[in-house]
Amino acid sequence: MRHSLVLDRLAVPIVLAPLAGGPATPELAAAVSNAGGFGFLAAGYLPASALAERLERTRTLTGAPVGVNLFVPGSPAPPQAVDAYAARLVDDARQAGVELGAARFDDDDWAAKIELLLARPVAVVSFVFGCPEPEVIDRFHDVGSEVWVSVTRPEEARRAVGSGADALVVQGAEAGGHRASFRDDPAADVLGGIGLLSLLQLVRAQADIPLVATGGIATGAAIAAVLAAGAAAAQLGTAFLRCPEAATAAVHRQALADHAPTAMTRAFTGRLARGIRNRFLDRYSDDAPAAYPELHHLTAPMRQAGRAAGDPGLVNLWAGQTYELGRQLPAGQLVRTLGEEARAALQQAQERLGPPADAAAGEEHSGAERP
Ligand SMILES: Cc1cc2nc3c(=O)[nH]c(=O)nc-3n(C[C@H](O)[C@H](O)[C@H](O)COP(=O)(O)O)c2cc1C
């Protein structure tokens, strides 16, 4: 029998997605955990020292369990592809009043963050962009942390289970931000991603461990739907971006209150991600190679200039397909409201189904009438 996981003990089966690149704060993670959900700190793009500070601050705000999310490093891209892309951007960078950033490869301070989290364990360490080696997972188990791995395809789910993951974060193609794939391979991307409900069913057929559903979930009804499809909890990202506790940039907040369509792009970071369509995304998506994090560093000054000048056309406006349904509420209130809505939605679904077949047959025999 498997031992009890954090997911079994949540008062509300709602997980705050890690939101790297600005929006994630200790205040947001703590508010979600304090409301009975499960809050994540995003470690992506942060040096280990900054993560340590955020962890410390979170611990002053909540005694409830929280998680930390790490980016699994990939491998360097061919420099020619990066140089060719940089040449395309030069004029626009100049117009924005900045130089392009140095397109360097790095591993996001992987080893130092692992050591930090082993020395100061959290309830859950989740991984995105790959599956850590079984030895790394074992080390987290030894210090009492659960390990969750994000997956976008059934093959990835099989690998994560084989490596010892305790739970899978099943990310549908609707999701805002980066696609969690183990490898961003344009040649293998012929499917355009698998939608969440399809993916949950496909992964469930392969993996007998708890699943956390994520991608395009913005309402209690959608939380009810993924629970009915076998998920242990729903992980929401975009839905929390408008909360006052999130450090979402002003231009991003404004775009989330609007109605432009979303699209997948590598233009900002060199890794496939979903954002609200804007000038930069439309102009450069066709040219951008798979080169992460080189392009992330290359475009960072332009994005920063866009945020500072209030020009949303230069900024990566990450958002899932249902972003228009986002609410501007304190995070704790949002968790409670979504929990209530999910309960009501499941009740309604149950009423739609009516009583089990043998109960209905029994009623027929007894002559009882259904209303
Ligand atoms: C602004 C933003 C930042 C994100 N950062 C991370 C991250 O650091 N790590 C991660 O695993 N997923 C990240 N994601 C993806 C989420 O984990 C999740 O898959 C996604 O938000 C689900 O779709 P939704 O946004 O429609 O709820 C991010 C998503 C957004 C919108």
XYZ file of C-alpha atoms and ligand atoms in Angstrom:
402
model
C 0.000 0.000 0.000
C 1.284 3.498 -0.801
C 1.838 5.857 2.111
C -0.324 8.918 2.579
C 0.619 11.921 0.454
C 0.074 15.658 0.903
C -2.691 15.307 -1.690
C -4.673 13.011 0.618
C -4.703 15.646 3.354
C -5.728 18.805 1.470
C -8.930 20.457 2.731
C -9.485 21.787 -0.811
C -7.973 19.821 -3.739
C -6.515 22.924 -5.381
C -2.798 23.380 -6.080
C -1.245 26.758 -6.933
C 0.944 26.196 -9.998
C 4.536 27.368 -9.634
C 4.673 30.677 -11.536
C 8.303 31.486 -12.366
C 9.435 34.717 -13.956
C 7.800 37.175 -11.562
C 4.272 36.261 -10.433
C 5.209 33.654 -7.771
C 5.619 35.138 -4.269
C 5.837 33.724 -0.744
C 2.608 35.640 0.012
C 0.731 33.863 -2.797
C 1.999 30.380 -1.890
C 1.231 30.941 1.802
C -2.276 32.293 1.105
C -3.178 29.204 -0.930
C -1.769 26.774 1.668
C -3.437 28.687 4.526
C -6.797 28.387 2.723
C -6.497 24.580 2.631
C -5.040 24.272 -0.875
C -1.375 23.631 -1.683
C 0.986 26.492 -2.550
C 4.136 26.240 -4.668
C 7.171 28.476 -4.795
C 8.745 28.685 -8.249
C 12.516 28.231 -8.218
C 12.974 28.690 -11.976
C 15.306 31.566 -13.010
C 16.313 32.166 -9.373
C 19.782 31.571 -7.933
C 19.730 29.161 -4.966
C 20.388 32.064 -2.565
C 17.211 33.885 -3.692
C 15.223 30.662 -3.351
C 16.539 30.284 0.208
C 15.288 33.782 1.070
C 11.859 33.093 -0.398
C 11.597 29.825 1.487
C 12.487 31.565 4.717
C 9.880 34.261 4.146
C 7.211 31.674 3.257
C 7.882 29.887 6.530
C 7.101 33.100 8.422
C 3.735 33.322 6.612
C 2.439 29.768 6.970
C 2.981 26.630 8.977
C 1.107 24.623 6.337
C 3.030 22.470 3.832
C 4.285 24.101 0.615
C 6.174 22.857 -2.412
C 9.085 24.078 -4.543
C 9.314 23.606 -8.307
C 12.624 23.128 -10.162
C 13.491 23.294 -13.867
C 15.384 20.175 -15.011
C 18.311 21.379 -17.179
C 18.460 20.482 -20.876
C 21.394 20.781 -23.277
C 22.887 23.688 -25.269
C 21.396 24.557 -28.679
C 23.466 24.963 -31.889
C 24.970 28.498 -31.692
C 24.260 29.235 -35.392
C 20.490 28.965 -34.836
C 20.712 31.330 -31.867
C 22.913 33.819 -33.781
C 20.525 33.851 -36.752
C 17.586 34.573 -34.465
C 19.525 37.311 -32.647
C 20.242 39.007 -35.992
C 16.485 39.164 -36.662
C 15.847 40.915 -33.313
C 18.597 43.552 -33.378
C 16.556 46.393 -34.896
C 13.583 45.905 -32.603
C 15.884 45.785 -29.573
C 17.480 49.070 -30.631
C 14.042 50.618 -31.083
C 13.165 49.521 -27.533
C 16.339 51.297 -26.372
C 18.194 48.155 -25.238
C 20.962 45.767 -26.306
C 20.091 42.089 -26.663
C 21.138 39.894 -23.741
C 24.013 37.370 -23.895
C 22.482 34.146 -25.227
C 24.179 31.797 -22.786
C 23.271 28.272 -21.769
C 23.006 27.523 -18.050
C 21.558 24.867 -15.753
C 19.506 27.263 -13.588
C 21.749 26.603 -10.543
C 20.471 23.014 -10.464
C 22.980 21.396 -8.100
C 22.893 24.222 -5.531
C 19.079 24.199 -5.432
C 19.003 20.424 -4.963
C 21.447 20.701 -2.045
C 19.444 23.567 -0.513
C 16.200 21.568 -0.656
C 17.870 18.481 0.765
C 19.261 20.546 3.658
C 15.959 22.389 4.259
C 13.288 19.964 3.065
C 9.816 20.994 1.911
C 6.726 18.782 1.660
C 6.915 18.439 -2.131
C 9.567 19.064 -4.767
C 8.098 19.146 -8.255
C 10.064 19.004 -11.492
C 9.331 20.373 -14.931
C 11.111 19.981 -18.324
C 12.308 16.502 -17.474
C 12.506 13.732 -14.935
C 15.392 13.677 -12.443
C 17.530 10.559 -12.092
C 16.139 7.942 -9.668
C 19.064 8.667 -7.292
C 17.947 12.304 -6.959
C 14.377 11.190 -6.268
C 15.647 8.708 -3.665
C 17.583 11.456 -1.906
C 14.428 13.578 -1.616
C 12.513 10.579 -0.269
C 15.269 10.082 2.313
C 14.676 13.608 3.700
C 10.879 13.129 3.704
C 9.956 15.160 0.582
C 7.506 13.879 -2.001
C 8.490 14.143 -5.649
C 6.043 15.183 -8.359
C 6.973 15.209 -12.047
C 5.159 17.177 -14.771
C 4.221 15.203 -17.873
C 2.586 16.005 -21.210
C 2.498 12.557 -22.829
C 1.901 8.946 -21.724
C 5.556 7.992 -22.447
C 6.760 10.696 -20.056
C 4.340 9.403 -17.409
C 5.773 5.880 -17.749
C 9.308 7.195 -17.302
C 8.437 9.285 -14.262
C 6.697 6.359 -12.571
C 9.689 4.118 -13.366
C 12.034 6.681 -11.781
C 10.098 6.686 -8.501
C 7.826 9.779 -8.691
C 5.079 9.923 -6.046
C 2.606 11.854 -8.196
C 2.355 13.219 -11.736
C 1.363 16.739 -12.711
C -0.537 16.045 -15.937
C -0.300 19.170 -18.092
C -2.804 19.554 -20.939
C -2.064 21.606 -24.048
C -4.453 24.320 -22.792
C -1.923 25.355 -20.137
C -0.448 28.831 -19.829
C 3.324 29.277 -19.715
C 5.838 26.687 -20.840
C 4.831 23.257 -22.024
C 6.314 20.848 -19.490
C 7.666 18.321 -22.064
C 10.851 16.462 -21.115
C 12.330 17.660 -24.429
C 11.169 20.543 -26.596
C 11.572 18.908 -29.984
C 9.885 20.754 -32.878
C 10.151 17.624 -35.056
C 8.174 15.534 -32.538
C 5.576 18.240 -32.042
C 3.248 17.079 -34.797
C 0.310 16.527 -32.440
C 0.250 20.136 -31.242
C -0.087 18.835 -27.690
C -2.749 16.702 -25.998
C -5.764 18.310 -24.324
C -6.138 17.806 -20.569
C -9.144 15.474 -20.478
C -7.646 13.216 -23.169
C -4.260 13.223 -21.462
C -5.714 12.378 -18.038
C -7.374 9.298 -19.503
C -4.269 8.228 -21.422
C -1.969 8.718 -18.423
C -4.371 6.968 -16.049
C -4.178 3.898 -18.293
C -0.360 3.870 -17.790
C 0.201 5.139 -14.270
C -1.241 3.958 -10.992
C -0.089 6.913 -8.872
C -1.982 10.116 -7.965
C -2.460 12.636 -10.760
C -2.630 16.419 -10.456
C -4.479 17.886 -13.449
C -3.350 21.204 -14.930
C -4.107 23.328 -17.983
C -7.033 25.656 -18.658
C -8.761 25.110 -15.301
C -10.392 28.387 -14.217
C -13.709 27.413 -12.614
C -15.052 25.087 -9.948
C -16.871 23.180 -12.696
C -13.554 22.373 -14.389
C -12.060 21.300 -11.050
C -15.061 18.975 -10.614
C -14.488 17.620 -14.126
C -10.851 16.646 -13.509
C -11.673 15.109 -10.123
C -14.370 13.030 -11.843
C -11.764 12.037 -14.443
C -9.600 10.589 -11.690
C -7.304 13.446 -10.675
C -6.486 13.849 -6.975
C -6.310 17.643 -7.335
C -6.399 20.463 -9.863
C -3.366 22.734 -10.351
C -4.230 26.261 -11.476
C -1.756 28.818 -12.798
C -3.340 31.603 -14.824
C -6.354 31.745 -12.483
C -4.038 33.078 -9.718
C -2.198 35.683 -11.827
C -4.734 38.429 -11.028
C -4.653 37.877 -7.247
C -3.246 40.832 -5.286
C -0.591 38.518 -3.725
C 0.858 37.691 -7.163
C 3.692 39.904 -8.450
C 2.279 39.846 -11.981
C 3.558 42.820 -14.043
C 1.059 45.622 -14.716
C 1.120 45.095 -18.519
C 0.439 41.401 -17.968
C -2.492 42.140 -15.623
C -3.976 44.490 -18.218
C -3.688 41.890 -20.974
C -5.364 39.271 -18.742
C -8.377 41.567 -18.394
C -8.729 41.702 -22.200
C -9.839 39.176 -24.826
C -7.045 38.554 -27.365
C -6.464 34.893 -28.335
C -3.558 32.810 -27.000
C -0.960 30.959 -29.081
C 2.065 28.683 -28.628
C 5.455 30.259 -29.256
C 9.223 29.850 -28.768
C 9.840 33.512 -29.607
C 10.501 34.733 -26.042
C 12.459 31.909 -24.406
C 13.299 29.276 -27.016
C 10.928 26.805 -25.358
C 7.335 26.237 -26.412
C 4.948 28.248 -24.238
C 1.406 29.593 -24.386
C 0.864 33.327 -24.164
C -1.578 35.996 -25.251
C -0.851 36.993 -28.836
C 0.949 40.305 -29.216
C 3.346 42.089 -31.580
C 6.488 40.147 -30.603
C 4.789 36.745 -30.613
C 3.214 37.329 -34.027
C 6.389 38.721 -35.566
C 8.916 36.137 -34.359
C 7.184 32.821 -33.623
C 7.891 31.404 -37.093
C 11.643 32.103 -36.810
C 12.368 31.157 -33.208
C 14.477 27.983 -32.795
C 14.228 25.542 -29.873
C 17.066 27.069 -27.833
C 16.259 27.287 -24.142
C 17.456 29.088 -22.053
C 19.603 30.882 -24.637
C 16.663 32.824 -26.091
C 15.320 33.535 -22.601
C 18.556 35.417 -21.844
C 18.680 36.979 -25.331
C 15.211 38.582 -25.120
C 15.229 39.417 -21.378
C 16.267 43.102 -21.829
C 13.511 43.641 -24.441
C 10.861 42.122 -22.185
C 12.128 44.167 -19.265
C 11.968 47.331 -21.391
C 8.379 46.466 -22.387
C 7.347 46.045 -18.753
C 9.055 49.282 -17.716
C 7.536 51.298 -20.577
C 4.079 49.719 -20.265
C 4.365 48.246 -23.779
C 2.650 44.819 -23.746
C 3.785 44.186 -27.329
C 7.288 43.224 -26.119
C 6.320 41.125 -23.094
C 5.725 37.381 -22.716
C 2.080 37.455 -21.591
C 1.834 33.841 -20.408
C -1.783 32.705 -20.103
C -3.801 29.519 -20.473
C -6.704 29.140 -22.861
C -9.319 30.132 -20.254
C -7.559 33.256 -18.975
C -10.613 35.427 -19.644
C -12.392 33.686 -16.757
C -9.749 34.792 -14.235
C -11.004 36.658 -11.169
C -9.400 39.494 -9.284
C -9.745 38.056 -5.776
C -7.404 37.486 -2.825
C -5.898 34.015 -3.272
C -7.441 32.480 -0.135
C -10.889 33.676 -1.138
C -10.365 32.328 -4.658
C -9.439 28.881 -3.285
C -12.543 28.795 -1.063
C -14.859 30.050 -3.843
C -13.503 27.528 -6.355
C -13.877 24.743 -3.775
C -17.542 25.644 -3.213
C -18.186 25.863 -6.944
C -16.589 22.449 -7.495
C -18.774 20.889 -4.805
C -21.921 22.362 -6.405
C -20.834 21.207 -9.877
C -20.229 17.631 -8.719
C -23.604 17.579 -6.979
C -25.278 18.741 -10.187
C -23.443 16.103 -12.216
C -24.542 13.438 -9.772
C -28.157 14.579 -10.063
C -27.845 14.402 -13.883
C -26.822 10.752 -13.571
C -29.707 9.840 -11.261
C -29.607 6.846 -8.919
C -27.568 3.700 -9.767
C -29.306 1.316 -12.222
C -30.216 -1.347 -9.608
C -31.668 1.302 -7.247
C -33.828 2.592 -10.136
C -34.940 -0.977 -10.972
C -35.837 -1.529 -7.299
C -37.958 1.597 -7.348
C -39.753 0.389 -10.498
C -40.586 -2.938 -8.849
C -41.886 -1.180 -5.757
C -44.034 1.039 -7.958
C -42.305 4.160 -6.629
C -42.347 7.088 -9.051
C -39.354 9.209 -9.876
C -40.155 12.891 -9.683
C 3.102 32.898 -15.673
C 3.278 31.406 -15.613
C 4.458 30.889 -15.101
C 4.633 29.495 -15.002
N 5.778 29.001 -14.434
C 5.906 27.665 -14.239
C 7.005 27.133 -13.500
O 7.850 27.860 -13.024
N 7.078 25.789 -13.355
C 6.109 24.944 -13.842
O 6.216 23.737 -13.646
N 5.066 25.417 -14.524
C 4.922 26.758 -14.720
N 3.824 27.230 -15.382
C 2.824 26.277 -15.902
C 1.911 25.838 -14.786
O 2.569 24.900 -13.960
C 0.633 25.137 -15.295
O 0.971 24.035 -16.098
C -0.275 26.079 -16.077
O -0.357 27.320 -15.459
C -1.653 25.445 -16.166
O -2.483 26.103 -17.050
P -3.358 27.388 -16.647
O -2.377 28.510 -16.648
O -4.358 27.491 -17.733
O -3.922 27.139 -15.280
C 3.620 28.616 -15.481
C 2.443 29.151 -16.003
C 2.245 30.523 -16.073
C 0.945 31.042 -16.599
